[in-house]
Amino acid sequence: MIGLAIEAATEHVEILVRGAQGETLAAEVEEVGHGHTRRLTPLVALALARARVRPAELGWVAADLGPGSFTGVRVGLATAEALALASGAAVLGASSLAALALASGASGALVVPLVPAGRRDVYAGFFRADRRGTVSLLAAPRVGTTAEILAAVAEALPLLGRAAVRFVGPGAAREQALLEAAHPGSTTPGVRFGGLSADDLAHAARSGLGPRAGLPGTAEGMRPMYVRPAQAEERVRHRVTAADPVTLRPMAPTDLPAIAQVEREVFSDPWPESFFLGEITRPHVHAFVAESGGALAGYSVAWLAAGTGHLGNLAVLPGHRRRGIARRLLTHLMADATAQGCEGIALEVRVSNFAAQGLYRAHGFRLAGLRRGYYRDTGEDALVMAWHATSGSGLGDAVPDSTET
């Protein structure tokens, strides 16, 4: 099946037309600067003309989902969707970080793809490559200075035992001196120092590896991965949050039919209603619901016995996300744990649940372990994250909502 890959997440743009046997029919490469809107369509048209392929012959079109340039990611995805609409082709996508990780050639290593993020910041992904070279997602991407990313690497490395570190991508080329000073040999051999590759994008987008490798699932639409939210979006979110009062109260048996319905709709491994019913009457169980306008908006269940508590479930209904509800539920739990003398709270979270990891991290949770192949539906790992009450952090930060733990 003939396909087209549009790599436009940075100023370095590549267009690849791939034949039915995987051969390259045409490729265009250009440093477009900030000219994605002006240059992308002509480059696609040129590549198709040189390959002697009509848009109607395309079976798939792949776009880089980011992170990278806001404009480049948006224009690249819009171009892919327009071509697919006109030709009937399937729209595929992969993040710039996953495409780099899968192309790293690393084994027995923490793989950290880096993409420039403006000024001196970089976008960083976190993947693990086993001894056979199989690459799996490890944790949510981050954005920050090289020093901040190196601190994140130091936090992640203990999860993998004696693994080496491999930095790849154009961000690694830019920050090579600092990276080598911290981890000698970590940037050698250089991988994609010259820019992101449409060939890597095509390989990742068509791999079918799904969330366990940091790629979209089969049921997901192609959504951009920005990592750093747009300022306009955040202003709107804060206005909505301020105008939407939320109340918390203990979970009651009458809440359970609605909660069980949410479980079946949202989670791949839902808790049955009978489980909730058996837990909410037990001592040391923290079970609360959040209401907005008198309707169920979210809920959480945790166990707060002596020592470290455990958060088992935190969910926000789809229509109520990004309104501060998960933050309210989590900070209420943390305050209750502190009042009951708990030393801290631990939890498991999917490696692909970036929003949840962001929520917990903003409230002082840090990486504490890895459960490999924990989720049976996708085969992906679970991160163990932990918060220590003695840290005194995380009880008042404003952060995005999550969907599950």
mmCIF file of C-alpha atoms in Angstrom:
data_model
loop_
_atom_site.group_PDB
_atom_site.id
_atom_site.type_symbol
_atom_site.label_atom_id
_atom_site.label_comp_id
_atom_site.label_asym_id
_atom_site.label_seq_id
_atom_site.Cartn_x
_atom_site.Cartn_y
_atom_site.Cartn_z
ATOM 1 C CA MET A 1 0.000 0.000 0.000
ATOM 2 C CA ILE A 2 1.414 3.380 -1.049
ATOM 3 C CA GLY A 3 1.685 5.983 1.701
ATOM 4 C CA LEU A 4 2.900 9.474 2.560
ATOM 5 C CA ALA A 5 4.707 10.609 5.721
ATOM 6 C CA ILE A 6 4.705 14.286 6.726
ATOM 7 C CA GLU A 7 7.412 15.143 9.269
ATOM 8 C CA ALA A 8 6.773 18.794 10.166
ATOM 9 C CA ALA A 9 7.172 18.989 13.953
ATOM 10 C CA THR A 10 10.278 21.207 13.742
ATOM 11 C CA GLU A 11 11.809 23.680 11.294
ATOM 12 C CA HIS A 12 13.383 20.677 9.540
ATOM 13 C CA VAL A 13 10.622 19.287 7.304
ATOM 14 C CA GLU A 14 10.701 15.950 5.475
ATOM 15 C CA ILE A 15 8.094 14.516 3.105
ATOM 16 C CA LEU A 16 8.350 10.834 2.164
ATOM 17 C CA VAL A 17 6.355 8.869 -0.405
ATOM 18 C CA ARG A 18 6.689 5.157 0.335
ATOM 19 C CA GLY A 19 5.817 2.395 -2.113
ATOM 20 C CA ALA A 20 3.762 -0.732 -1.530
ATOM 21 C CA GLN A 21 6.908 -2.753 -0.799
ATOM 22 C CA GLY A 22 8.313 -0.185 1.638
ATOM 23 C CA GLU A 23 10.638 1.407 -0.911
ATOM 24 C CA THR A 24 11.165 5.182 -1.110
ATOM 25 C CA LEU A 25 9.465 6.606 -4.185
ATOM 26 C CA ALA A 26 10.282 10.254 -3.439
ATOM 27 C CA ALA A 27 11.553 12.396 -0.585
ATOM 28 C CA GLU A 28 11.684 16.135 -0.033
ATOM 29 C CA VAL A 29 13.720 17.817 2.711
ATOM 30 C CA GLU A 30 13.709 21.521 3.516
ATOM 31 C CA GLU A 31 14.567 23.825 6.407
ATOM 32 C CA VAL A 32 11.357 25.880 6.416
ATOM 33 C CA GLY A 33 12.013 28.027 9.495
ATOM 34 C CA HIS A 34 8.609 29.333 10.559
ATOM 35 C CA GLY A 35 7.150 28.834 7.093
ATOM 36 C CA HIS A 36 5.178 25.616 7.648
ATOM 37 C CA THR A 37 1.899 27.171 6.526
ATOM 38 C CA ARG A 38 3.429 28.468 3.309
ATOM 39 C CA ARG A 39 5.755 25.599 2.384
ATOM 40 C CA LEU A 40 4.152 22.325 3.460
ATOM 41 C CA THR A 41 1.508 21.943 0.738
ATOM 42 C CA PRO A 42 3.964 22.714 -2.126
ATOM 43 C CA LEU A 43 6.469 20.201 -0.697
ATOM 44 C CA VAL A 44 3.802 17.483 -0.509
ATOM 45 C CA ALA A 45 2.694 18.241 -4.071
ATOM 46 C CA LEU A 46 6.300 18.093 -5.285
ATOM 47 C CA ALA A 47 6.968 14.766 -3.569
ATOM 48 C CA LEU A 48 3.817 13.212 -5.039
ATOM 49 C CA ALA A 49 4.660 14.529 -8.510
ATOM 50 C CA ARG A 50 8.210 13.130 -8.374
ATOM 51 C CA ALA A 51 6.861 9.779 -7.190
ATOM 52 C CA ARG A 52 4.225 9.877 -9.949
ATOM 53 C CA VAL A 53 1.569 9.105 -7.364
ATOM 54 C CA ARG A 54 -1.897 10.640 -7.388
ATOM 55 C CA PRO A 55 -3.493 11.474 -3.992
ATOM 56 C CA ALA A 56 -6.237 8.948 -4.761
ATOM 57 C CA GLU A 57 -3.604 6.179 -4.802
ATOM 58 C CA LEU A 58 -2.560 6.776 -1.188
ATOM 59 C CA GLY A 59 -3.547 4.095 1.306
ATOM 60 C CA TRP A 60 -2.229 5.919 4.365
ATOM 61 C CA VAL A 61 -0.964 9.351 5.374
ATOM 62 C CA ALA A 62 1.116 9.782 8.539
ATOM 63 C CA ALA A 63 1.812 12.966 10.501
ATOM 64 C CA ASP A 64 4.067 13.769 13.435
ATOM 65 C CA LEU A 65 1.849 14.437 16.475
ATOM 66 C CA GLY A 66 4.550 16.367 18.340
ATOM 67 C CA PRO A 67 5.855 17.623 20.587
ATOM 68 C CA GLY A 68 7.651 20.283 18.607
ATOM 69 C CA SER A 69 6.582 23.485 16.905
ATOM 70 C CA PHE A 70 2.943 24.289 17.681
ATOM 71 C CA THR A 71 2.459 25.543 14.129
ATOM 72 C CA GLY A 72 4.360 22.691 12.501
ATOM 73 C CA VAL A 73 2.419 20.014 14.347
ATOM 74 C CA ARG A 74 -0.956 21.636 13.626
ATOM 75 C CA VAL A 75 -0.237 22.281 9.942
ATOM 76 C CA GLY A 76 1.260 18.822 9.417
ATOM 77 C CA LEU A 77 -1.730 17.057 10.954
ATOM 78 C CA ALA A 78 -4.226 19.265 9.103
ATOM 79 C CA THR A 79 -2.462 18.550 5.807
ATOM 80 C CA ALA A 80 -2.536 14.806 6.488
ATOM 81 C CA GLU A 81 -6.226 14.893 7.365
ATOM 82 C CA ALA A 82 -7.076 16.919 4.248
ATOM 83 C CA LEU A 83 -5.209 14.483 2.010
ATOM 84 C CA ALA A 84 -6.872 11.520 3.685
ATOM 85 C CA LEU A 85 -10.301 13.071 3.307
ATOM 86 C CA ALA A 86 -9.739 13.640 -0.396
ATOM 87 C CA SER A 87 -8.228 10.215 -1.073
ATOM 88 C CA GLY A 88 -9.937 7.949 1.422
ATOM 89 C CA ALA A 89 -6.570 7.069 2.955
ATOM 90 C CA ALA A 90 -6.157 6.158 6.607
ATOM 91 C CA VAL A 91 -4.689 8.857 8.869
ATOM 92 C CA LEU A 92 -1.821 7.597 11.029
ATOM 93 C CA GLY A 93 0.376 9.345 13.558
ATOM 94 C CA ALA A 94 3.257 8.994 15.976
ATOM 95 C CA SER A 95 4.875 11.341 18.438
ATOM 96 C CA SER A 96 8.268 12.754 17.552
ATOM 97 C CA LEU A 97 9.625 11.214 20.763
ATOM 98 C CA ALA A 98 8.316 7.693 20.111
ATOM 99 C CA ALA A 99 9.599 7.771 16.519
ATOM 100 C CA LEU A 100 13.062 8.709 17.781
ATOM 101 C CA ALA A 101 13.030 6.080 20.526
ATOM 102 C CA LEU A 102 12.060 3.306 18.128
ATOM 103 C CA ALA A 103 14.851 4.398 15.757
ATOM 104 C CA SER A 104 17.487 4.613 18.517
ATOM 105 C CA GLY A 105 18.917 1.131 18.088
ATOM 106 C CA ALA A 106 19.491 1.031 21.848
ATOM 107 C CA SER A 107 19.377 -2.020 24.106
ATOM 108 C CA GLY A 108 19.569 -2.326 27.872
ATOM 109 C CA ALA A 109 19.125 1.429 28.230
ATOM 110 C CA LEU A 110 16.988 4.318 29.340
ATOM 111 C CA VAL A 111 16.297 6.013 26.003
ATOM 112 C CA VAL A 112 15.688 9.762 26.184
ATOM 113 C CA PRO A 113 14.709 11.387 22.873
ATOM 114 C CA LEU A 114 15.188 15.167 22.869
ATOM 115 C CA VAL A 115 13.518 17.729 20.588
ATOM 116 C CA PRO A 116 14.226 21.487 20.815
ATOM 117 C CA ALA A 117 11.420 23.399 22.545
ATOM 118 C CA GLY A 118 12.517 26.995 22.022
ATOM 119 C CA ARG A 119 15.101 29.063 23.848
ATOM 120 C CA ARG A 120 17.167 26.591 25.895
ATOM 121 C CA ASP A 121 14.353 24.162 26.713
ATOM 122 C CA VAL A 122 13.954 20.686 25.263
ATOM 123 C CA TYR A 123 11.105 18.211 25.042
ATOM 124 C CA ALA A 124 12.170 14.880 26.514
ATOM 125 C CA GLY A 125 10.651 11.425 26.247
ATOM 126 C CA PHE A 126 11.380 8.497 28.553
ATOM 127 C CA PHE A 127 11.524 4.969 27.140
ATOM 128 C CA ARG A 128 13.194 1.722 28.118
ATOM 129 C CA ALA A 129 14.974 -0.578 25.675
ATOM 130 C CA ASP A 130 15.417 -4.148 26.898
ATOM 131 C CA ARG A 131 18.371 -6.408 26.122
ATOM 132 C CA ARG A 132 16.733 -7.495 22.861
ATOM 133 C CA GLY A 133 16.235 -3.890 21.762
ATOM 134 C CA THR A 134 12.470 -3.856 22.298
ATOM 135 C CA VAL A 135 11.457 -0.287 23.140
ATOM 136 C CA SER A 136 8.651 0.471 25.610
ATOM 137 C CA LEU A 137 7.276 3.704 27.016
ATOM 138 C CA LEU A 138 8.464 4.413 30.559
ATOM 139 C CA ALA A 139 6.936 7.722 31.652
ATOM 140 C CA ALA A 140 5.231 10.894 30.480
ATOM 141 C CA PRO A 141 7.243 13.385 28.408
ATOM 142 C CA ARG A 142 8.653 16.482 30.064
ATOM 143 C CA VAL A 143 9.756 19.909 28.923
ATOM 144 C CA GLY A 144 12.443 21.977 30.597
ATOM 145 C CA THR A 145 16.052 23.019 30.639
ATOM 146 C CA THR A 146 18.768 20.425 30.188
ATOM 147 C CA ALA A 147 19.466 20.549 33.927
ATOM 148 C CA GLU A 148 15.803 19.806 34.671
ATOM 149 C CA ILE A 149 15.764 16.926 32.187
ATOM 150 C CA LEU A 150 18.937 15.479 33.708
ATOM 151 C CA ALA A 151 17.212 15.579 37.108
ATOM 152 C CA ALA A 152 14.281 13.663 35.572
ATOM 153 C CA VAL A 153 16.735 11.112 34.156
ATOM 154 C CA ALA A 154 18.233 10.649 37.627
ATOM 155 C CA GLU A 155 14.731 9.976 38.975
ATOM 156 C CA ALA A 156 13.884 7.452 36.235
ATOM 157 C CA LEU A 157 17.152 5.483 36.094
ATOM 158 C CA PRO A 158 16.666 3.533 39.350
ATOM 159 C CA LEU A 159 13.514 1.961 37.874
ATOM 160 C CA LEU A 160 15.687 0.126 35.332
ATOM 161 C CA GLY A 161 18.483 -1.199 37.519
ATOM 162 C CA ARG A 162 21.885 -1.052 35.826
ATOM 163 C CA ALA A 163 20.691 0.437 32.534
ATOM 164 C CA ALA A 164 22.780 2.863 30.497
ATOM 165 C CA VAL A 165 21.443 6.199 29.241
ATOM 166 C CA ARG A 166 21.035 7.063 25.548
ATOM 167 C CA PHE A 167 20.109 10.551 24.386
ATOM 168 C CA VAL A 168 18.912 10.806 20.774
ATOM 169 C CA GLY A 169 17.440 13.413 18.439
ATOM 170 C CA PRO A 170 18.166 17.010 17.433
ATOM 171 C CA GLY A 171 17.858 18.223 21.020
ATOM 172 C CA ALA A 172 20.688 15.881 22.013
ATOM 173 C CA ALA A 173 22.859 17.422 19.310
ATOM 174 C CA ARG A 174 22.211 20.917 20.630
ATOM 175 C CA GLU A 175 22.827 19.995 24.275
ATOM 176 C CA GLN A 176 25.542 17.388 23.686
ATOM 177 C CA ALA A 177 28.207 18.976 25.888
ATOM 178 C CA LEU A 178 25.991 19.093 28.988
ATOM 179 C CA LEU A 179 24.620 15.606 28.380
ATOM 180 C CA GLU A 180 28.089 14.091 27.965
ATOM 181 C CA ALA A 181 29.322 15.822 31.097
ATOM 182 C CA ALA A 182 26.561 14.119 33.080
ATOM 183 C CA HIS A 183 26.595 10.754 31.276
ATOM 184 C CA PRO A 184 29.777 10.136 29.250
ATOM 185 C CA GLY A 185 29.122 8.257 26.016
ATOM 186 C CA SER A 186 25.350 8.801 26.213
ATOM 187 C CA THR A 187 25.104 10.633 22.865
ATOM 188 C CA THR A 188 27.320 8.255 20.847
ATOM 189 C CA PRO A 189 26.567 7.218 18.199
ATOM 190 C CA GLY A 190 24.526 10.263 17.276
ATOM 191 C CA VAL A 191 20.957 9.422 16.226
ATOM 192 C CA ARG A 192 19.019 11.978 14.132
ATOM 193 C CA PHE A 193 21.227 14.865 15.188
ATOM 194 C CA GLY A 194 20.396 16.534 11.864
ATOM 195 C CA GLY A 195 16.645 16.519 12.426
ATOM 196 C CA LEU A 196 13.538 14.379 12.700
ATOM 197 C CA SER A 197 13.028 11.774 9.980
ATOM 198 C CA ALA A 198 9.934 11.044 7.872
ATOM 199 C CA ASP A 199 11.215 7.488 7.516
ATOM 200 C CA ASP A 200 11.226 7.050 11.317
ATOM 201 C CA LEU A 201 7.739 8.563 11.446
ATOM 202 C CA ALA A 202 6.409 6.139 8.832
ATOM 203 C CA HIS A 203 7.943 3.166 10.647
ATOM 204 C CA ALA A 204 6.530 4.177 14.033
ATOM 205 C CA ALA A 205 3.081 5.123 12.740
ATOM 206 C CA ARG A 206 2.689 1.799 10.924
ATOM 207 C CA SER A 207 4.233 -0.400 13.632
ATOM 208 C CA GLY A 208 0.950 -1.168 15.413
ATOM 209 C CA LEU A 209 2.745 -1.194 18.766
ATOM 210 C CA GLY A 210 0.186 1.050 20.465
ATOM 211 C CA PRO A 211 0.317 2.673 23.927
ATOM 212 C CA ARG A 212 2.973 0.347 25.376
ATOM 213 C CA ALA A 213 5.437 1.978 22.936
ATOM 214 C CA GLY A 214 4.070 5.500 23.378
ATOM 215 C CA LEU A 215 1.957 5.364 20.203
ATOM 216 C CA PRO A 216 -1.776 5.991 19.680
ATOM 217 C CA GLY A 217 -4.137 3.112 20.394
ATOM 218 C CA THR A 218 -6.313 1.648 17.667
ATOM 219 C CA ALA A 219 -9.438 3.384 18.998
ATOM 220 C CA GLU A 220 -7.819 6.792 19.454
ATOM 221 C CA GLY A 221 -8.066 9.709 17.099
ATOM 222 C CA MET A 222 -4.921 11.512 16.026
ATOM 223 C CA ARG A 223 -4.491 14.183 18.693
ATOM 224 C CA PRO A 224 -1.482 16.495 18.888
ATOM 225 C CA MET A 225 0.908 16.042 21.826
ATOM 226 C CA TYR A 226 1.944 19.523 22.886
ATOM 227 C CA VAL A 227 3.380 18.694 26.383
ATOM 228 C CA ARG A 228 3.379 22.436 27.143
ATOM 229 C CA PRO A 229 -0.240 23.695 26.858
ATOM 230 C CA ALA A 230 -0.982 26.806 24.859
ATOM 231 C CA GLN A 231 -1.396 29.941 27.001
ATOM 232 C CA ALA A 232 -4.833 30.707 25.527
ATOM 233 C CA GLU A 233 -6.066 27.226 26.414
ATOM 234 C CA GLU A 234 -4.876 27.595 30.003
ATOM 235 C CA ARG A 235 -6.605 30.978 30.399
ATOM 236 C CA VAL A 236 -9.901 29.462 29.247
ATOM 237 C CA ARG A 237 -9.469 26.488 31.587
ATOM 238 C CA HIS A 238 -8.869 28.713 34.606
ATOM 239 C CA ARG A 239 -11.987 30.781 33.815
ATOM 240 C CA VAL A 240 -14.105 27.636 33.524
ATOM 241 C CA THR A 241 -12.706 26.244 36.774
ATOM 242 C CA ALA A 242 -13.438 29.448 38.685
ATOM 243 C CA ALA A 243 -17.052 29.498 37.459
ATOM 244 C CA ASP A 244 -17.782 25.832 38.228
ATOM 245 C CA PRO A 245 -18.057 25.169 41.992
ATOM 246 C CA VAL A 246 -17.425 21.572 43.038
ATOM 247 C CA THR A 247 -18.510 19.887 46.263
ATOM 248 C CA LEU A 248 -17.053 16.740 47.816
ATOM 249 C CA ARG A 249 -18.924 14.290 50.026
ATOM 250 C CA PRO A 250 -18.502 10.687 51.187
ATOM 251 C CA MET A 251 -19.497 8.032 48.662
ATOM 252 C CA ALA A 252 -22.883 6.450 49.436
ATOM 253 C CA PRO A 253 -24.550 3.229 48.229
ATOM 254 C CA THR A 254 -26.959 5.303 46.145
ATOM 255 C CA ASP A 255 -23.982 6.619 44.111
ATOM 256 C CA LEU A 256 -22.818 3.154 43.059
ATOM 257 C CA PRO A 257 -25.054 2.437 40.033
ATOM 258 C CA ALA A 258 -23.881 5.664 38.369
ATOM 259 C CA ILE A 259 -20.256 5.017 39.359
ATOM 260 C CA ALA A 260 -20.402 1.450 38.017
ATOM 261 C CA GLN A 261 -21.737 2.798 34.720
ATOM 262 C CA VAL A 262 -18.826 5.253 34.516
ATOM 263 C CA GLU A 263 -16.394 2.423 35.270
ATOM 264 C CA ARG A 264 -17.755 0.387 32.362
ATOM 265 C CA GLU A 265 -17.599 3.349 29.980
ATOM 266 C CA VAL A 266 -14.191 4.762 30.960
ATOM 267 C CA PHE A 267 -12.005 1.902 32.169
ATOM 268 C CA SER A 268 -10.798 -1.173 30.337
ATOM 269 C CA ASP A 269 -10.689 -3.049 33.668
ATOM 270 C CA PRO A 270 -13.728 -1.650 35.544
ATOM 271 C CA TRP A 271 -14.405 -2.271 39.207
ATOM 272 C CA PRO A 272 -17.830 -3.924 39.699
ATOM 273 C CA GLU A 273 -20.525 -2.258 41.783
ATOM 274 C CA SER A 274 -20.261 -5.044 44.365
ATOM 275 C CA PHE A 275 -16.614 -4.191 45.001
ATOM 276 C CA PHE A 276 -17.423 -0.542 45.751
ATOM 277 C CA LEU A 277 -20.278 -1.628 48.020
ATOM 278 C CA GLY A 278 -17.993 -3.923 49.996
ATOM 279 C CA GLU A 279 -15.287 -1.270 50.412
ATOM 280 C CA ILE A 280 -17.128 1.925 51.333
ATOM 281 C CA THR A 281 -18.232 0.542 54.718
ATOM 282 C CA ARG A 282 -14.793 -0.705 55.734
ATOM 283 C CA PRO A 283 -12.630 1.218 58.224
ATOM 284 C CA HIS A 284 -9.730 3.227 56.841
ATOM 285 C CA VAL A 285 -11.351 3.479 53.390
ATOM 286 C CA HIS A 286 -11.393 6.961 51.901
ATOM 287 C CA ALA A 287 -14.224 6.966 49.331
ATOM 288 C CA PHE A 288 -15.507 10.329 48.100
ATOM 289 C CA VAL A 289 -17.483 11.690 45.186
ATOM 290 C CA ALA A 290 -17.245 15.113 43.562
ATOM 291 C CA GLU A 291 -20.431 16.814 42.431
ATOM 292 C CA SER A 292 -20.869 19.707 40.039
ATOM 293 C CA GLY A 293 -24.313 21.228 39.766
ATOM 294 C CA GLY A 294 -25.682 18.346 41.812
ATOM 295 C CA ALA A 295 -24.450 15.732 39.324
ATOM 296 C CA LEU A 296 -21.680 13.180 39.692
ATOM 297 C CA ALA A 297 -18.429 14.606 38.301
ATOM 298 C CA GLY A 298 -15.758 12.308 39.745
ATOM 299 C CA TYR A 299 -14.800 9.979 42.560
ATOM 300 C CA SER A 300 -11.841 8.477 44.394
ATOM 301 C CA VAL A 301 -11.211 5.402 46.529
ATOM 302 C CA ALA A 302 -8.144 4.894 48.716
ATOM 303 C CA TRP A 303 -7.031 2.873 51.714
ATOM 304 C CA LEU A 304 -5.448 4.812 54.592
ATOM 305 C CA ALA A 305 -4.252 2.255 57.095
ATOM 306 C CA ALA A 306 -1.104 2.746 59.175
ATOM 307 C CA GLY A 307 2.045 3.352 57.183
ATOM 308 C CA THR A 308 1.629 4.205 53.517
ATOM 309 C CA GLY A 309 -1.845 4.619 52.081
ATOM 310 C CA HIS A 310 -2.807 3.436 48.613
ATOM 311 C CA LEU A 311 -4.885 5.273 46.015
ATOM 312 C CA GLY A 312 -6.801 2.622 44.113
ATOM 313 C CA ASN A 313 -9.082 4.642 41.877
ATOM 314 C CA LEU A 314 -9.497 8.267 40.862
ATOM 315 C CA ALA A 315 -11.779 9.115 37.954
ATOM 316 C CA VAL A 316 -13.306 12.243 36.442
ATOM 317 C CA LEU A 317 -16.228 11.963 34.060
ATOM 318 C CA PRO A 318 -15.356 12.989 30.469
ATOM 319 C CA GLY A 319 -17.654 16.019 30.468
ATOM 320 C CA HIS A 320 -16.064 17.425 33.631
ATOM 321 C CA ARG A 321 -12.351 17.086 32.908
ATOM 322 C CA ARG A 322 -9.882 19.989 33.016
ATOM 323 C CA ARG A 323 -12.002 21.794 35.609
ATOM 324 C CA GLY A 324 -9.897 21.127 38.689
ATOM 325 C CA ILE A 325 -11.997 18.188 39.936
ATOM 326 C CA ALA A 326 -9.160 15.646 40.044
ATOM 327 C CA ARG A 327 -7.061 18.217 41.906
ATOM 328 C CA ARG A 328 -9.827 18.667 44.516
ATOM 329 C CA LEU A 329 -10.215 14.927 45.011
ATOM 330 C CA LEU A 330 -6.471 14.364 45.308
ATOM 331 C CA THR A 331 -5.716 17.214 47.705
ATOM 332 C CA HIS A 332 -8.660 16.160 49.874
ATOM 333 C CA LEU A 333 -7.213 12.640 50.029
ATOM 334 C CA MET A 334 -3.745 13.932 50.876
ATOM 335 C CA ALA A 335 -5.110 16.104 53.676
ATOM 336 C CA ASP A 336 -7.087 13.159 55.062
ATOM 337 C CA ALA A 337 -3.998 10.910 54.895
ATOM 338 C CA THR A 338 -1.982 13.500 56.802
ATOM 339 C CA ALA A 339 -4.713 13.869 59.435
ATOM 340 C CA GLN A 340 -4.837 10.095 59.932
ATOM 341 C CA GLY A 341 -1.075 9.898 60.403
ATOM 342 C CA CYS A 342 -0.217 8.145 57.151
ATOM 343 C CA GLU A 343 3.423 8.370 56.123
ATOM 344 C CA GLY A 344 2.443 8.837 52.494
ATOM 345 C CA ILE A 345 0.415 7.527 49.562
ATOM 346 C CA ALA A 346 1.384 5.178 46.733
ATOM 347 C CA LEU A 347 -0.455 4.382 43.496
ATOM 348 C CA GLU A 348 -0.128 2.702 40.099
ATOM 349 C CA VAL A 349 -0.663 4.644 36.876
ATOM 350 C CA ARG A 350 -0.440 3.633 33.225
ATOM 351 C CA VAL A 351 2.773 4.752 31.560
ATOM 352 C CA SER A 352 0.610 6.211 28.776
ATOM 353 C CA ASN A 353 -1.639 8.209 31.116
ATOM 354 C CA PHE A 354 0.299 11.445 30.821
ATOM 355 C CA ALA A 355 -2.422 13.655 32.336
ATOM 356 C CA ALA A 356 -2.589 11.562 35.498
ATOM 357 C CA GLN A 357 1.189 11.542 35.876
ATOM 358 C CA GLY A 358 1.197 15.317 35.515
ATOM 359 C CA LEU A 359 -1.464 15.645 38.191
ATOM 360 C CA TYR A 360 0.414 13.479 40.682
ATOM 361 C CA ARG A 361 3.802 15.009 39.932
ATOM 362 C CA ALA A 362 2.462 18.525 40.497
ATOM 363 C CA HIS A 363 1.300 17.392 43.936
ATOM 364 C CA GLY A 364 4.636 15.979 45.011
ATOM 365 C CA PHE A 365 4.389 12.356 43.840
ATOM 366 C CA ARG A 366 7.596 10.930 42.383
ATOM 367 C CA LEU A 367 8.578 7.740 40.537
ATOM 368 C CA ALA A 368 9.006 4.816 42.934
ATOM 369 C CA GLY A 369 8.793 1.620 40.882
ATOM 370 C CA LEU A 370 7.746 -0.142 37.682
ATOM 371 C CA ARG A 371 5.333 -3.036 37.219
ATOM 372 C CA ARG A 372 6.035 -4.516 33.782
ATOM 373 C CA GLY A 373 3.094 -5.676 31.661
ATOM 374 C CA TYR A 374 0.689 -4.700 34.460
ATOM 375 C CA TYR A 375 -2.259 -3.757 32.235
ATOM 376 C CA ARG A 376 -3.566 -6.799 30.381
ATOM 377 C CA ASP A 377 -5.590 -4.918 27.754
ATOM 378 C CA THR A 378 -2.575 -3.169 26.168
ATOM 379 C CA GLY A 379 0.362 -4.966 27.751
ATOM 380 C CA GLU A 380 1.763 -1.666 28.985
ATOM 381 C CA ASP A 381 3.620 -1.112 32.223
ATOM 382 C CA ALA A 382 2.412 0.599 35.369
ATOM 383 C CA LEU A 383 4.459 3.254 37.084
ATOM 384 C CA VAL A 384 4.425 3.255 40.857
ATOM 385 C CA MET A 385 4.372 6.827 42.152
ATOM 386 C CA ALA A 386 4.637 7.806 45.802
ATOM 387 C CA TRP A 387 4.092 10.903 47.937
ATOM 388 C CA HIS A 388 5.598 11.323 51.398
ATOM 389 C CA ALA A 389 3.613 13.342 53.913
ATOM 390 C CA THR A 390 6.798 14.728 55.463
ATOM 391 C CA SER A 391 7.621 16.511 52.185
ATOM 392 C CA GLY A 392 4.837 19.012 52.887
ATOM 393 C CA SER A 393 4.337 19.546 49.159
ATOM 394 C CA GLY A 394 1.477 19.199 46.768
ATOM 395 C CA LEU A 395 -1.548 20.319 48.764
ATOM 396 C CA GLY A 396 -2.342 23.465 46.842
ATOM 397 C CA ASP A 397 -1.003 23.364 43.289
ATOM 398 C CA ALA A 398 -3.198 23.939 40.253
ATOM 399 C CA VAL A 399 -2.778 21.115 37.743
ATOM 400 C CA PRO A 400 -4.635 19.408 34.874
ATOM 401 C CA ASP A 401 -7.216 16.692 35.451
ATOM 402 C CA SER A 402 -6.615 13.020 34.808
ATOM 403 C CA THR A 403 -8.918 10.213 33.709
ATOM 404 C CA GLU A 404 -7.672 7.194 35.626
ATOM 405 C CA THR A 405 -4.939 5.822 37.845
#
